[in-house]
Amino acid sequence: MTRISNRLKAIVKFVDIKDKVVDVGCDHGLLSIYLYENKLVSKVIASDINKNALSSAINNIKKRNLDIETVLSDGINNVDMKGINTLVISGMGTGTILHILEDNSKLNKVNKLIIQSNNDHEILRRKMNEKSYYLENEEYTYDKGKWYVTCKFVKSDNKNIESQIKYGFLSNSEYNDYLVLQENKIVKRIPWSSFKAKFKAKSKLKELKKAISDMK
């Protein structure tokens, strides 16, 4: 059986057997292969914009003699979305992810988005709410010296409260400590001569600590 990293295992936690998935930015195809081999989803399509990455995925799929469709595509532009109800998007930044999700007509039947962005999680959560996707859960994973945030969005007219938009669910104490440490570093780097910037950073740190306390 195929082995996958801890960050990919975080994505797996949010899939369901009824899901028909497009693995956007599949890279070497390991997540798609893992989902297929373990019969965790009803269907999986592996897609990537990079020819070399997709070629690697195709080779890995062939080695295992698996029946997984692969598509060379910028996001989901070239993917036949008929019957697809779930997208997995990982290994890229929020700006690229939002570009992939620009065409709402492609998302008509997509009721779940599992997104693991490299940055700007607040922007991602806010934009997803605007597109009628509610942040239902998050997973925080430390893998190879880096923290990963995996978001599960479901189609809904419900809106997340502002603290969830800004910080997510803050359900991992180690990740929370990491966030506080990073904000503390920002505060310390700002000289007192830049009083407004210092005050703003200290206020943000205080707000974060309150959000963590409120989530407990």
PDB file of C-alpha atoms in Angstrom:
ATOM      1  CA  MET A   1       0.000   0.000   0.000  1.00  0.00           C
ATOM      2  CA  THR A   2       1.079   3.548  -0.741  1.00  0.00           C
ATOM      3  CA  ARG A   3       2.370   5.638   2.157  1.00  0.00           C
ATOM      4  CA  ILE A   4       1.622   9.340   2.408  1.00  0.00           C
ATOM      5  CA  SER A   5       2.885  12.245   4.502  1.00  0.00           C
ATOM      6  CA  ASN A   6       1.194  13.550   7.629  1.00  0.00           C
ATOM      7  CA  ARG A   7       0.003  16.642   5.788  1.00  0.00           C
ATOM      8  CA  LEU A   8      -1.784  14.458   3.218  1.00  0.00           C
ATOM      9  CA  LYS A   9      -3.254  12.318   5.992  1.00  0.00           C
ATOM     10  CA  ALA A  10      -4.870  15.508   7.302  1.00  0.00           C
ATOM     11  CA  ILE A  11      -6.717  15.810   3.986  1.00  0.00           C
ATOM     12  CA  VAL A  12      -7.799  12.172   4.163  1.00  0.00           C
ATOM     13  CA  LYS A  13      -9.560  12.850   7.469  1.00  0.00           C
ATOM     14  CA  PHE A  14     -12.115  14.983   5.644  1.00  0.00           C
ATOM     15  CA  VAL A  15     -13.060  12.641   2.791  1.00  0.00           C
ATOM     16  CA  ASP A  16     -16.035  10.294   2.729  1.00  0.00           C
ATOM     17  CA  ILE A  17     -16.946   7.203   0.704  1.00  0.00           C
ATOM     18  CA  LYS A  18     -19.680   9.147  -1.116  1.00  0.00           C
ATOM     19  CA  ASP A  19     -17.182  11.743  -2.353  1.00  0.00           C
ATOM     20  CA  LYS A  20     -16.355  11.972  -6.055  1.00  0.00           C
ATOM     21  CA  VAL A  21     -13.103  13.883  -5.970  1.00  0.00           C
ATOM     22  CA  VAL A  22     -10.860  15.947  -8.188  1.00  0.00           C
ATOM     23  CA  ASP A  23      -7.368  16.085  -6.681  1.00  0.00           C
ATOM     24  CA  VAL A  24      -6.265  19.492  -8.000  1.00  0.00           C
ATOM     25  CA  GLY A  25      -2.496  19.936  -8.123  1.00  0.00           C
ATOM     26  CA  CYS A  26      -2.009  16.203  -7.620  1.00  0.00           C
ATOM     27  CA  ASP A  27       1.795  16.407  -8.040  1.00  0.00           C
ATOM     28  CA  HIS A  28       3.073  12.794  -7.984  1.00  0.00           C
ATOM     29  CA  GLY A  29      -0.449  11.449  -7.485  1.00  0.00           C
ATOM     30  CA  LEU A  30       0.193   9.864  -4.107  1.00  0.00           C
ATOM     31  CA  LEU A  31      -2.956  11.224  -2.464  1.00  0.00           C
ATOM     32  CA  SER A  32      -5.151  10.083  -5.369  1.00  0.00           C
ATOM     33  CA  ILE A  33      -3.512   6.660  -5.279  1.00  0.00           C
ATOM     34  CA  TYR A  34      -3.969   6.388  -1.502  1.00  0.00           C
ATOM     35  CA  LEU A  35      -7.665   7.290  -1.729  1.00  0.00           C
ATOM     36  CA  TYR A  36      -8.211   4.763  -4.521  1.00  0.00           C
ATOM     37  CA  GLU A  37      -6.233   1.899  -2.971  1.00  0.00           C
ATOM     38  CA  ASN A  38      -7.984   2.258   0.376  1.00  0.00           C
ATOM     39  CA  LYS A  39     -11.431   2.695  -1.200  1.00  0.00           C
ATOM     40  CA  LEU A  40     -11.984   5.903   0.744  1.00  0.00           C
ATOM     41  CA  VAL A  41     -13.923   7.716  -2.014  1.00  0.00           C
ATOM     42  CA  SER A  42     -16.301   6.735  -4.821  1.00  0.00           C
ATOM     43  CA  LYS A  43     -14.161   8.303  -7.541  1.00  0.00           C
ATOM     44  CA  VAL A  44     -10.942  10.262  -7.866  1.00  0.00           C
ATOM     45  CA  ILE A  45      -9.496  12.257 -10.772  1.00  0.00           C
ATOM     46  CA  ALA A  46      -5.861  13.389 -10.557  1.00  0.00           C
ATOM     47  CA  SER A  47      -5.212  16.776 -12.145  1.00  0.00           C
ATOM     48  CA  ASP A  48      -2.176  19.037 -12.451  1.00  0.00           C
ATOM     49  CA  ILE A  49      -1.104  22.025 -14.566  1.00  0.00           C
ATOM     50  CA  ASN A  50       2.499  20.805 -14.688  1.00  0.00           C
ATOM     51  CA  LYS A  51       3.239  18.217 -17.403  1.00  0.00           C
ATOM     52  CA  ASN A  52       6.191  16.732 -15.541  1.00  0.00           C
ATOM     53  CA  ALA A  53       4.239  16.374 -12.307  1.00  0.00           C
ATOM     54  CA  LEU A  54       1.311  14.767 -14.091  1.00  0.00           C
ATOM     55  CA  SER A  55       3.667  12.448 -15.974  1.00  0.00           C
ATOM     56  CA  SER A  56       5.072  11.324 -12.620  1.00  0.00           C
ATOM     57  CA  ALA A  57       1.537  10.731 -11.326  1.00  0.00           C
ATOM     58  CA  ILE A  58       0.660   8.704 -14.427  1.00  0.00           C
ATOM     59  CA  ASN A  59       3.770   6.554 -13.974  1.00  0.00           C
ATOM     60  CA  ASN A  60       2.970   5.948 -10.313  1.00  0.00           C
ATOM     61  CA  ILE A  61      -0.594   4.979 -11.199  1.00  0.00           C
ATOM     62  CA  LYS A  62       0.549   2.603 -13.941  1.00  0.00           C
ATOM     63  CA  LYS A  63       3.079   0.918 -11.639  1.00  0.00           C
ATOM     64  CA  ARG A  64       0.206   0.013  -9.335  1.00  0.00           C
ATOM     65  CA  ASN A  65      -2.109  -0.944 -12.227  1.00  0.00           C
ATOM     66  CA  LEU A  66      -4.853   1.397 -10.994  1.00  0.00           C
ATOM     67  CA  ASP A  67      -7.772   2.850 -12.927  1.00  0.00           C
ATOM     68  CA  ILE A  68      -7.407   6.532 -12.024  1.00  0.00           C
ATOM     69  CA  GLU A  69      -8.231   9.214 -14.588  1.00  0.00           C
ATOM     70  CA  THR A  70      -5.592  11.931 -15.027  1.00  0.00           C
ATOM     71  CA  VAL A  71      -6.083  15.355 -16.594  1.00  0.00           C
ATOM     72  CA  LEU A  72      -3.581  18.040 -17.600  1.00  0.00           C
ATOM     73  CA  SER A  73      -5.394  21.195 -16.560  1.00  0.00           C
ATOM     74  CA  ASP A  74      -5.060  24.691 -15.164  1.00  0.00           C
ATOM     75  CA  GLY A  75      -7.100  24.063 -12.051  1.00  0.00           C
ATOM     76  CA  ILE A  76     -10.365  22.439 -13.122  1.00  0.00           C
ATOM     77  CA  ASN A  77     -10.655  24.152 -16.519  1.00  0.00           C
ATOM     78  CA  ASN A  78     -10.167  20.933 -18.520  1.00  0.00           C
ATOM     79  CA  VAL A  79     -11.811  18.586 -16.034  1.00  0.00           C
ATOM     80  CA  ASP A  80     -15.206  17.051 -16.767  1.00  0.00           C
ATOM     81  CA  MET A  81     -17.033  18.002 -13.580  1.00  0.00           C
ATOM     82  CA  LYS A  82     -20.051  15.784 -14.231  1.00  0.00           C
ATOM     83  CA  GLY A  83     -20.847  13.956 -11.003  1.00  0.00           C
ATOM     84  CA  ILE A  84     -17.978  15.590  -9.086  1.00  0.00           C
ATOM     85  CA  ASN A  85     -19.030  16.738  -5.609  1.00  0.00           C
ATOM     86  CA  THR A  86     -15.668  17.302  -3.878  1.00  0.00           C
ATOM     87  CA  LEU A  87     -12.470  19.191  -4.668  1.00  0.00           C
ATOM     88  CA  VAL A  88      -9.143  18.687  -2.914  1.00  0.00           C
ATOM     89  CA  ILE A  89      -6.697  21.551  -3.443  1.00  0.00           C
ATOM     90  CA  SER A  90      -3.281  21.576  -1.802  1.00  0.00           C
ATOM     91  CA  GLY A  91       0.341  22.530  -2.338  1.00  0.00           C
ATOM     92  CA  MET A  92      -0.298  26.118  -3.428  1.00  0.00           C
ATOM     93  CA  GLY A  93      -1.096  29.577  -2.088  1.00  0.00           C
ATOM     94  CA  THR A  94      -4.471  31.187  -1.469  1.00  0.00           C
ATOM     95  CA  GLY A  95      -4.164  33.512  -4.489  1.00  0.00           C
ATOM     96  CA  THR A  96      -3.767  30.545  -6.839  1.00  0.00           C
ATOM     97  CA  ILE A  97      -6.564  28.633  -5.105  1.00  0.00           C
ATOM     98  CA  LEU A  98      -8.995  31.536  -5.443  1.00  0.00           C
ATOM     99  CA  HIS A  99      -8.077  31.796  -9.139  1.00  0.00           C
ATOM    100  CA  ILE A 100      -8.931  28.107  -9.581  1.00  0.00           C
ATOM    101  CA  LEU A 101     -12.304  28.659  -7.902  1.00  0.00           C
ATOM    102  CA  GLU A 102     -13.242  31.834  -9.819  1.00  0.00           C
ATOM    103  CA  ASP A 103     -15.703  30.144 -12.176  1.00  0.00           C
ATOM    104  CA  ASN A 104     -18.780  29.504 -10.025  1.00  0.00           C
ATOM    105  CA  SER A 105     -20.451  27.556 -12.840  1.00  0.00           C
ATOM    106  CA  LYS A 106     -17.808  24.850 -12.382  1.00  0.00           C
ATOM    107  CA  LEU A 107     -18.770  24.547  -8.705  1.00  0.00           C
ATOM    108  CA  ASN A 108     -22.522  24.001  -9.146  1.00  0.00           C
ATOM    109  CA  LYS A 109     -22.501  20.430  -7.842  1.00  0.00           C
ATOM    110  CA  VAL A 110     -19.433  20.745  -5.610  1.00  0.00           C
ATOM    111  CA  ASN A 111     -20.667  20.593  -2.020  1.00  0.00           C
ATOM    112  CA  LYS A 112     -17.301  20.109  -0.303  1.00  0.00           C
ATOM    113  CA  LEU A 113     -13.900  21.745  -0.649  1.00  0.00           C
ATOM    114  CA  ILE A 114     -10.882  20.373   1.205  1.00  0.00           C
ATOM    115  CA  ILE A 115      -8.200  23.039   0.960  1.00  0.00           C
ATOM    116  CA  GLN A 116      -4.670  23.062   2.306  1.00  0.00           C
ATOM    117  CA  SER A 117      -3.278  26.505   1.470  1.00  0.00           C
ATOM    118  CA  ASN A 118       0.308  27.597   2.060  1.00  0.00           C
ATOM    119  CA  ASN A 119      -0.664  31.104   3.229  1.00  0.00           C
ATOM    120  CA  ASP A 120      -3.332  33.781   3.848  1.00  0.00           C
ATOM    121  CA  HIS A 121      -5.823  31.524   5.618  1.00  0.00           C
ATOM    122  CA  GLU A 122      -7.958  34.441   6.793  1.00  0.00           C
ATOM    123  CA  ILE A 123      -8.414  35.629   3.209  1.00  0.00           C
ATOM    124  CA  LEU A 124      -9.259  32.087   2.132  1.00  0.00           C
ATOM    125  CA  ARG A 125     -11.900  31.609   4.831  1.00  0.00           C
ATOM    126  CA  ARG A 126     -13.498  34.995   4.103  1.00  0.00           C
ATOM    127  CA  LYS A 127     -13.636  34.458   0.346  1.00  0.00           C
ATOM    128  CA  MET A 128     -15.077  30.976   0.759  1.00  0.00           C
ATOM    129  CA  ASN A 129     -17.865  32.350   2.948  1.00  0.00           C
ATOM    130  CA  GLU A 130     -18.582  34.901   0.224  1.00  0.00           C
ATOM    131  CA  LYS A 131     -18.876  32.016  -2.242  1.00  0.00           C
ATOM    132  CA  SER A 132     -21.351  30.267   0.113  1.00  0.00           C
ATOM    133  CA  TYR A 133     -18.904  27.724   1.525  1.00  0.00           C
ATOM    134  CA  TYR A 134     -18.966  27.393   5.294  1.00  0.00           C
ATOM    135  CA  LEU A 135     -15.841  26.437   7.237  1.00  0.00           C
ATOM    136  CA  GLU A 136     -17.010  23.294   9.019  1.00  0.00           C
ATOM    137  CA  ASN A 137     -13.700  22.060  10.401  1.00  0.00           C
ATOM    138  CA  GLU A 138      -9.941  22.503  10.334  1.00  0.00           C
ATOM    139  CA  GLU A 139      -6.985  20.212  10.954  1.00  0.00           C
ATOM    140  CA  TYR A 140      -3.570  21.515  12.075  1.00  0.00           C
ATOM    141  CA  THR A 141      -0.615  19.308  11.162  1.00  0.00           C
ATOM    142  CA  TYR A 142       3.112  19.639  11.818  1.00  0.00           C
ATOM    143  CA  ASP A 143       5.099  17.922   9.087  1.00  0.00           C
ATOM    144  CA  LYS A 144       8.795  18.212   8.237  1.00  0.00           C
ATOM    145  CA  GLY A 145       9.324  21.405  10.216  1.00  0.00           C
ATOM    146  CA  LYS A 146       6.226  23.249   9.045  1.00  0.00           C
ATOM    147  CA  TRP A 147       2.632  23.717  10.159  1.00  0.00           C
ATOM    148  CA  TYR A 148      -0.158  22.970   7.669  1.00  0.00           C
ATOM    149  CA  VAL A 149      -3.760  24.154   7.960  1.00  0.00           C
ATOM    150  CA  THR A 150      -6.338  21.955   6.234  1.00  0.00           C
ATOM    151  CA  CYS A 151      -9.793  23.490   5.844  1.00  0.00           C
ATOM    152  CA  LYS A 152     -13.027  21.631   5.222  1.00  0.00           C
ATOM    153  CA  PHE A 153     -15.634  23.844   3.566  1.00  0.00           C
ATOM    154  CA  VAL A 154     -19.199  22.718   2.855  1.00  0.00           C
ATOM    155  CA  LYS A 155     -21.744  24.462   0.647  1.00  0.00           C
ATOM    156  CA  SER A 156     -24.054  26.427   2.909  1.00  0.00           C
ATOM    157  CA  ASP A 157     -25.631  29.838   3.357  1.00  0.00           C
ATOM    158  CA  ASN A 158     -24.382  29.812   6.952  1.00  0.00           C
ATOM    159  CA  LYS A 159     -21.562  32.221   7.740  1.00  0.00           C
ATOM    160  CA  ASN A 160     -18.683  31.738  10.122  1.00  0.00           C
ATOM    161  CA  ILE A 161     -18.279  34.176  12.998  1.00  0.00           C
ATOM    162  CA  GLU A 162     -15.486  36.739  12.647  1.00  0.00           C
ATOM    163  CA  SER A 163     -13.090  35.011  15.041  1.00  0.00           C
ATOM    164  CA  GLN A 164     -13.376  31.797  12.981  1.00  0.00           C
ATOM    165  CA  ILE A 165     -12.732  33.756   9.783  1.00  0.00           C
ATOM    166  CA  LYS A 166      -9.583  35.284  11.267  1.00  0.00           C
ATOM    167  CA  TYR A 167      -8.167  32.340  13.197  1.00  0.00           C
ATOM    168  CA  GLY A 168     -10.073  29.178  12.303  1.00  0.00           C
ATOM    169  CA  PHE A 169     -11.058  26.832  15.121  1.00  0.00           C
ATOM    170  CA  LEU A 170      -7.820  26.989  17.134  1.00  0.00           C
ATOM    171  CA  SER A 171      -8.349  23.394  18.231  1.00  0.00           C
ATOM    172  CA  ASN A 172      -4.670  22.443  18.475  1.00  0.00           C
ATOM    173  CA  SER A 173      -2.810  23.865  21.487  1.00  0.00           C
ATOM    174  CA  GLU A 174       0.627  23.385  19.896  1.00  0.00           C
ATOM    175  CA  TYR A 175      -0.472  25.251  16.772  1.00  0.00           C
ATOM    176  CA  ASN A 176      -1.971  27.979  18.940  1.00  0.00           C
ATOM    177  CA  ASP A 177       1.366  28.362  20.742  1.00  0.00           C
ATOM    178  CA  TYR A 178       3.051  28.646  17.344  1.00  0.00           C
ATOM    179  CA  LEU A 179       0.660  31.431  16.279  1.00  0.00           C
ATOM    180  CA  VAL A 180       1.285  33.380  19.481  1.00  0.00           C
ATOM    181  CA  LEU A 181       5.051  32.946  19.092  1.00  0.00           C
ATOM    182  CA  GLN A 182       4.937  34.277  15.530  1.00  0.00           C
ATOM    183  CA  GLU A 183       2.891  37.323  16.547  1.00  0.00           C
ATOM    184  CA  ASN A 184       5.266  37.951  19.465  1.00  0.00           C
ATOM    185  CA  LYS A 185       8.197  37.944  17.046  1.00  0.00           C
ATOM    186  CA  ILE A 186       6.453  40.545  14.899  1.00  0.00           C
ATOM    187  CA  VAL A 187       5.837  42.778  17.917  1.00  0.00           C
ATOM    188  CA  LYS A 188       9.463  42.544  19.028  1.00  0.00           C
ATOM    189  CA  ARG A 189      10.806  43.337  15.552  1.00  0.00           C
ATOM    190  CA  ILE A 190       8.912  46.633  15.346  1.00  0.00           C
ATOM    191  CA  PRO A 191      10.882  49.517  16.971  1.00  0.00           C
ATOM    192  CA  TRP A 192       9.114  51.786  19.459  1.00  0.00           C
ATOM    193  CA  SER A 193       9.846  54.665  17.083  1.00  0.00           C
ATOM    194  CA  SER A 194       7.136  53.146  14.857  1.00  0.00           C
ATOM    195  CA  PHE A 195       4.528  53.569  17.582  1.00  0.00           C
ATOM    196  CA  LYS A 196       1.420  53.065  15.412  1.00  0.00           C
ATOM    197  CA  ALA A 197       2.761  49.855  13.883  1.00  0.00           C
ATOM    198  CA  LYS A 198       3.856  48.624  17.312  1.00  0.00           C
ATOM    199  CA  PHE A 199       0.442  49.365  18.814  1.00  0.00           C
ATOM    200  CA  LYS A 200      -1.322  47.636  15.919  1.00  0.00           C
ATOM    201  CA  ALA A 201       0.839  44.519  16.274  1.00  0.00           C
ATOM    202  CA  LYS A 202       0.331  44.385  20.054  1.00  0.00           C
ATOM    203  CA  SER A 203      -3.429  44.759  19.576  1.00  0.00           C
ATOM    204  CA  LYS A 204      -3.433  41.889  17.077  1.00  0.00           C
ATOM    205  CA  LEU A 205      -1.505  39.711  19.524  1.00  0.00           C
ATOM    206  CA  LYS A 206      -3.965  40.537  22.302  1.00  0.00           C
ATOM    207  CA  GLU A 207      -6.893  39.713  20.009  1.00  0.00           C
ATOM    208  CA  LEU A 208      -5.339  36.359  19.101  1.00  0.00           C
ATOM    209  CA  LYS A 209      -4.805  35.427  22.748  1.00  0.00           C
ATOM    210  CA  LYS A 210      -8.424  36.317  23.517  1.00  0.00           C
ATOM    211  CA  ALA A 211      -9.659  34.213  20.579  1.00  0.00           C
ATOM    212  CA  ILE A 212      -7.648  31.230  21.835  1.00  0.00           C
ATOM    213  CA  SER A 213      -9.030  31.707  25.337  1.00  0.00           C
ATOM    214  CA  ASP A 214     -12.604  31.995  24.022  1.00  0.00           C
ATOM    215  CA  MET A 215     -12.240  28.800  21.970  1.00  0.00           C
ATOM    216  CA  LYS A 216     -11.336  26.699  25.018  1.00  0.00           C
TER     217      LYS A 216
END
